[in-house]
mmCIF file of C-alpha atoms in Angstrom:
data_model
loop_
_atom_site.group_PDB
_atom_site.id
_atom_site.type_symbol
_atom_site.label_atom_id
_atom_site.label_comp_id
_atom_site.label_asym_id
_atom_site.label_seq_id
_atom_site.Cartn_x
_atom_site.Cartn_y
_atom_site.Cartn_z
ATOM 1 C CA UNK O 15 57.391 145.070 67.341
ATOM 2 C CA UNK O 16 60.676 143.368 66.724
ATOM 3 C CA UNK O 17 61.187 143.179 62.936
ATOM 4 C CA UNK O 18 63.637 140.281 63.201
ATOM 5 C CA UNK O 19 62.267 136.880 62.345
ATOM 6 C CA UNK O 20 62.246 134.197 64.998
ATOM 7 C CA UNK O 21 63.150 130.650 64.046
ATOM 8 C CA UNK O 22 61.470 127.902 66.006
ATOM 9 C CA UNK O 23 63.460 124.682 66.238
ATOM 10 C CA UNK O 24 61.650 121.603 64.985
ATOM 11 C CA UNK O 25 62.247 117.872 64.813
ATOM 12 C CA UNK O 26 62.122 115.679 61.715
ATOM 13 C CA UNK O 27 61.322 111.983 61.587
ATOM 14 C CA UNK O 28 62.664 109.712 60.321
ATOM 15 C CA UNK O 29 65.969 111.215 61.315
ATOM 16 C CA UNK O 30 67.717 110.227 58.074
ATOM 17 C CA UNK O 31 65.702 112.975 56.335
ATOM 18 C CA UNK O 32 66.816 115.652 58.803
ATOM 19 C CA UNK O 33 70.067 116.693 57.111
ATOM 20 C CA UNK O 34 72.734 118.831 58.749
ATOM 21 C CA UNK O 35 72.364 120.507 62.132
ATOM 22 C CA UNK O 36 74.905 123.022 63.440
ATOM 23 C CA UNK O 37 74.178 122.532 67.166
ATOM 24 C CA UNK O 38 74.549 118.752 66.786
ATOM 25 C CA UNK O 39 77.807 119.211 64.877
ATOM 26 C CA UNK O 40 79.129 121.504 67.619
ATOM 27 C CA UNK O 41 78.096 118.903 70.166
ATOM 28 C CA UNK O 42 80.085 116.272 68.258
ATOM 29 C CA UNK O 43 83.251 118.383 68.166
ATOM 30 C CA UNK O 44 82.909 119.212 71.873
ATOM 31 C CA UNK O 45 82.288 115.553 72.689
ATOM 32 C CA UNK O 46 85.406 114.494 70.766
ATOM 33 C CA UNK O 47 87.506 116.936 72.766
ATOM 34 C CA UNK O 48 85.924 115.770 76.024
ATOM 35 C CA UNK O 49 86.772 112.121 75.257
ATOM 36 C CA UNK O 50 90.490 112.738 74.624
ATOM 37 C CA UNK O 51 90.446 113.321 70.863
ATOM 38 C CA UNK O 52 93.208 115.873 70.289
ATOM 39 C CA UNK O 53 92.313 118.686 67.830
ATOM 40 C CA UNK O 54 94.568 120.359 65.297
ATOM 41 C CA UNK O 55 94.201 122.278 62.049
ATOM 42 C CA UNK O 56 94.676 120.274 58.859
ATOM 43 C CA UNK O 57 94.408 121.645 55.289
ATOM 44 C CA UNK O 58 92.159 124.375 56.592
ATOM 45 C CA UNK O 59 89.872 121.795 58.215
ATOM 46 C CA UNK O 60 90.120 120.075 61.573
ATOM 47 C CA UNK O 61 91.749 116.805 62.571
ATOM 48 C CA UNK O 62 90.830 115.032 65.788
ATOM 49 C CA UNK O 63 93.061 112.136 66.830
ATOM 50 C CA UNK O 64 92.842 109.664 69.707
ATOM 51 C CA UNK O 65 95.744 107.356 70.496
ATOM 52 C CA UNK O 66 95.538 104.154 72.466
ATOM 53 C CA UNK O 67 98.378 101.741 73.304
ATOM 54 C CA UNK O 68 97.296 99.548 70.374
ATOM 55 C CA UNK O 69 95.925 101.909 67.752
ATOM 56 C CA UNK O 70 95.169 105.367 66.418
ATOM 57 C CA UNK O 71 91.763 106.866 65.627
ATOM 58 C CA UNK O 72 91.420 109.968 63.452
ATOM 59 C CA UNK O 73 88.472 112.134 62.441
ATOM 60 C CA UNK O 74 88.785 114.837 59.772
ATOM 61 C CA UNK O 75 86.088 117.505 59.389
ATOM 62 C CA UNK O 76 86.027 119.868 56.416
ATOM 63 C CA UNK O 77 83.213 121.949 54.971
ATOM 64 C CA UNK O 78 82.675 124.296 51.986
ATOM 65 C CA UNK O 79 83.087 127.295 54.286
ATOM 66 C CA UNK O 80 86.503 126.121 55.442
ATOM 67 C CA UNK O 81 89.332 128.254 54.091
ATOM 68 C CA UNK O 82 91.663 126.746 51.476
ATOM 69 C CA UNK O 83 89.506 123.643 50.966
ATOM 70 C CA UNK O 84 88.277 123.276 47.351
ATOM 71 C CA UNK O 85 84.648 122.334 46.766
ATOM 72 C CA UNK O 86 85.788 119.050 45.196
ATOM 73 C CA UNK O 87 87.836 118.003 48.225
ATOM 74 C CA UNK O 88 87.190 114.261 48.708
ATOM 75 C CA UNK O 89 86.993 114.561 52.489
ATOM 76 C CA UNK O 90 84.289 117.247 52.584
ATOM 77 C CA UNK O 91 82.112 116.272 55.494
ATOM 78 C CA UNK O 92 83.481 113.848 58.094
ATOM 79 C CA UNK O 93 85.992 111.050 57.605
ATOM 80 C CA UNK O 94 86.928 108.587 60.364
ATOM 81 C CA UNK O 95 89.892 106.203 60.091
ATOM 82 C CA UNK O 96 91.599 103.621 62.293
ATOM 83 C CA UNK O 97 95.274 102.614 62.133
ATOM 84 C CA UNK O 98 97.424 100.170 64.097
ATOM 85 C CA UNK O 99 99.903 102.999 64.742
ATOM 86 C CA UNK O 100 100.809 106.495 63.489
ATOM 87 C CA UNK O 101 102.158 106.327 59.939
ATOM 88 C CA UNK O 102 100.594 102.923 59.266
ATOM 89 C CA UNK O 103 98.020 102.462 56.474
ATOM 90 C CA UNK O 104 94.409 102.869 57.533
ATOM 91 C CA UNK O 105 92.688 99.576 58.362
ATOM 92 C CA UNK O 106 89.329 101.113 57.494
ATOM 93 C CA UNK O 107 87.742 104.451 56.637
ATOM 94 C CA UNK O 108 84.180 105.675 57.101
ATOM 95 C CA UNK O 109 83.224 108.774 55.099
ATOM 96 C CA UNK O 110 80.145 110.930 55.623
ATOM 97 C CA UNK O 111 79.063 113.420 52.941
ATOM 98 C CA UNK O 112 78.307 116.996 53.941
ATOM 99 C CA UNK O 113 74.546 116.680 54.384
ATOM 100 C CA UNK O 114 74.686 113.534 56.537
ATOM 101 C CA UNK O 115 72.674 113.955 59.769
ATOM 102 C CA UNK O 116 75.184 114.395 62.635
ATOM 103 C CA UNK O 117 73.449 111.634 64.621
ATOM 104 C CA UNK O 118 75.278 109.088 62.444
ATOM 105 C CA UNK O 119 78.707 110.578 63.147
ATOM 106 C CA UNK O 120 77.874 110.792 66.841
ATOM 107 C CA UNK O 121 76.805 107.123 66.830
ATOM 108 C CA UNK O 122 80.089 106.056 65.237
ATOM 109 C CA UNK O 123 82.254 108.205 67.524
ATOM 110 C CA UNK O 124 80.415 106.871 70.572
ATOM 111 C CA UNK O 125 80.933 103.258 69.473
ATOM 112 C CA UNK O 126 84.620 103.921 68.822
ATOM 113 C CA UNK O 127 85.286 105.120 72.341
ATOM 114 C CA UNK O 128 82.904 102.802 74.207
ATOM 115 C CA UNK O 129 85.006 100.827 76.759
ATOM 116 C CA UNK O 130 82.426 98.005 76.648
ATOM 117 C CA UNK O 131 81.500 97.802 72.940
ATOM 118 C CA UNK O 132 79.169 94.831 73.422
ATOM 119 C CA UNK O 133 78.487 91.879 71.089
ATOM 120 C CA UNK O 134 80.441 91.064 67.937
ATOM 121 C CA UNK O 135 83.675 92.245 69.564
ATOM 122 C CA UNK O 136 86.484 89.923 70.571
ATOM 123 C CA UNK O 137 89.503 92.193 70.981
ATOM 124 C CA UNK O 138 92.614 90.278 71.865
ATOM 125 C CA UNK O 139 96.116 91.279 72.926
ATOM 126 C CA UNK O 140 97.446 94.167 70.862
ATOM 127 C CA UNK O 141 94.136 94.462 68.984
ATOM 128 C CA UNK O 142 91.564 96.999 70.212
ATOM 129 C CA UNK O 143 87.921 96.493 69.328
ATOM 130 C CA UNK O 144 88.053 99.125 66.576
ATOM 131 C CA UNK O 145 90.699 97.124 64.668
ATOM 132 C CA UNK O 146 89.195 93.657 64.891
ATOM 133 C CA UNK O 147 88.121 91.714 61.790
ATOM 134 C CA UNK O 148 84.454 92.048 60.805
ATOM 135 C CA UNK O 149 81.883 89.283 61.132
ATOM 136 C CA UNK O 150 79.078 88.445 58.688
ATOM 137 C CA UNK O 151 77.198 91.548 57.441
ATOM 138 C CA UNK O 152 73.900 90.101 58.689
ATOM 139 C CA UNK O 153 75.052 90.755 62.244
ATOM 140 C CA UNK O 154 75.578 94.444 61.473
ATOM 141 C CA UNK O 155 72.159 94.858 59.827
ATOM 142 C CA UNK O 156 70.110 93.303 62.645
ATOM 143 C CA UNK O 157 68.781 96.756 63.695
ATOM 144 C CA UNK O 158 67.387 97.275 60.191
ATOM 145 C CA UNK O 159 65.542 93.958 60.266
ATOM 146 C CA UNK O 160 64.172 94.729 63.724
ATOM 147 C CA UNK O 161 62.911 98.109 62.477
ATOM 148 C CA UNK O 162 60.991 96.558 59.581
ATOM 149 C CA UNK O 163 63.345 97.469 56.746
ATOM 150 C CA UNK O 164 62.927 95.400 53.569
ATOM 151 C CA UNK O 165 65.721 93.080 52.484
ATOM 152 C CA UNK O 166 66.631 92.514 48.838
ATOM 153 C CA UNK O 167 69.223 89.863 47.952
ATOM 154 C CA UNK O 168 71.133 90.206 44.696
ATOM 155 C CA UNK O 169 73.893 87.651 44.090
ATOM 156 C CA UNK O 170 76.642 88.351 46.663
ATOM 157 C CA UNK O 171 75.326 91.586 48.138
ATOM 158 C CA UNK O 172 72.373 92.508 50.284
ATOM 159 C CA UNK O 173 70.362 95.721 50.144
ATOM 160 C CA UNK O 174 68.034 96.996 52.841
ATOM 161 C CA UNK O 175 65.307 99.566 52.092
ATOM 162 C CA UNK O 176 63.574 101.721 54.680
ATOM 163 C CA UNK O 177 59.780 101.297 54.912
ATOM 164 C CA UNK O 178 59.310 104.572 53.002
ATOM 165 C CA UNK O 179 62.017 103.480 50.503
ATOM 166 C CA UNK O 180 63.836 106.788 50.894
ATOM 167 C CA UNK O 181 66.850 105.285 52.685
ATOM 168 C CA UNK O 182 69.018 102.340 51.705
ATOM 169 C CA UNK O 183 71.882 100.325 53.153
ATOM 170 C CA UNK O 184 73.977 98.154 50.833
ATOM 171 C CA UNK O 185 76.313 95.648 52.458
ATOM 172 C CA UNK O 186 79.788 94.721 51.273
ATOM 173 C CA UNK O 187 79.854 91.806 48.806
ATOM 174 C CA UNK O 188 80.314 88.316 50.195
ATOM 175 C CA UNK O 189 82.506 85.484 48.936
ATOM 176 C CA UNK O 190 82.254 82.103 50.660
ATOM 177 C CA UNK O 191 80.519 83.773 53.566
ATOM 178 C CA UNK O 192 83.178 86.451 54.123
ATOM 179 C CA UNK O 193 83.384 90.120 53.215
ATOM 180 C CA UNK O 194 85.662 91.083 50.340
ATOM 181 C CA UNK O 195 87.396 94.278 49.243
ATOM 182 C CA UNK O 196 85.183 94.569 46.140
ATOM 183 C CA UNK O 197 83.015 97.342 47.547
ATOM 184 C CA UNK O 198 82.218 99.481 50.553
ATOM 185 C CA UNK O 199 79.155 99.553 52.717
ATOM 186 C CA UNK O 200 76.823 102.241 51.376
ATOM 187 C CA UNK O 201 74.290 104.280 53.350
ATOM 188 C CA UNK O 202 72.161 106.792 51.431
ATOM 189 C CA UNK O 203 68.907 108.752 51.478
ATOM 190 C CA UNK O 204 66.964 110.158 48.515
ATOM 191 C CA UNK O 205 64.183 112.682 47.988
ATOM 192 C CA UNK O 206 60.806 111.049 47.451
ATOM 193 C CA UNK O 207 59.657 113.134 44.483
ATOM 194 C CA UNK O 208 62.682 113.057 42.164
ATOM 195 C CA UNK O 209 65.153 110.477 43.586
ATOM 196 C CA UNK O 210 67.853 113.106 44.180
ATOM 197 C CA UNK O 211 70.403 111.814 46.719
ATOM 198 C CA UNK O 212 70.262 113.898 49.897
ATOM 199 C CA UNK O 213 73.367 112.429 51.519
ATOM 200 C CA UNK O 214 75.486 109.297 51.530
ATOM 201 C CA UNK O 215 78.087 107.563 53.679
ATOM 202 C CA UNK O 216 80.510 104.735 52.941
ATOM 203 C CA UNK O 217 82.322 102.286 55.195
ATOM 204 C CA UNK O 218 85.304 100.163 54.150
ATOM 205 C CA UNK O 219 84.549 96.409 54.152
ATOM 206 C CA UNK O 220 87.113 95.917 56.954
ATOM 207 C CA UNK O 221 85.119 98.181 59.287
ATOM 208 C CA UNK O 222 84.337 96.114 62.424
ATOM 209 C CA UNK O 223 80.812 94.746 62.650
ATOM 210 C CA UNK O 224 79.813 96.562 65.842
ATOM 211 C CA UNK O 225 80.691 99.918 64.278
ATOM 212 C CA UNK O 226 78.551 99.289 61.196
ATOM 213 C CA UNK O 227 75.823 98.046 63.514
ATOM 214 C CA UNK O 228 75.985 101.356 65.407
ATOM 215 C CA UNK O 229 75.391 103.197 62.136
ATOM 216 C CA UNK O 230 72.461 100.916 61.253
ATOM 217 C CA UNK O 231 70.982 101.478 64.716
ATOM 218 C CA UNK O 232 71.194 105.254 64.358
ATOM 219 C CA UNK O 233 69.760 105.118 60.842
ATOM 220 C CA UNK O 234 66.777 102.996 61.863
ATOM 221 C CA UNK O 235 66.049 104.855 65.100
ATOM 222 C CA UNK O 236 62.443 106.116 64.890
ATOM 223 C CA UNK O 237 63.150 109.070 67.191
ATOM 224 C CA UNK O 238 63.301 112.434 65.357
#
């Protein structure tokens, strides 16, 4: 009899309660390389960059097991940014905490490199779809409404709760119908018994609508 324990893989639904998954994370890093994101070592973590004629995408991945990265490092997890050009300030940043299910990072990376990004994108000359100005937040949260999430309006912001109330999406504040810089998009999941936050993600208010919509779609997907 083999004394070693055998671990049977299992699926968790809803997926926002699944947490981290090493095979999915490896798939993400392999997929980035396969879609022309160039890897390099950065502060003991890994930087993946993808240049286009009109912009620069970057993804930084660091974890507690990464050498020379302190536990309080602000970029622990995944952090995606978009810039008009190398050396320019980031137009937006999306940060995923360590325990975020990799499906969300995969959804964002896929939307970033999609040659036909779909609705809510009107890229013009010298402006790729991942640098365009965002539309109204309601367009980004359509997948949540379609999945039966509950909407709560509070002054200038809108909060969406999952049917089990263990996941939440908070939109950027609005002023005269437009997003402001007063706060980021927030995505988070909590434990049911004690309200402890399991993971969170934030997206800068200038993040294009179709990218936030991709995150909402992944979050609301009923598949495990």
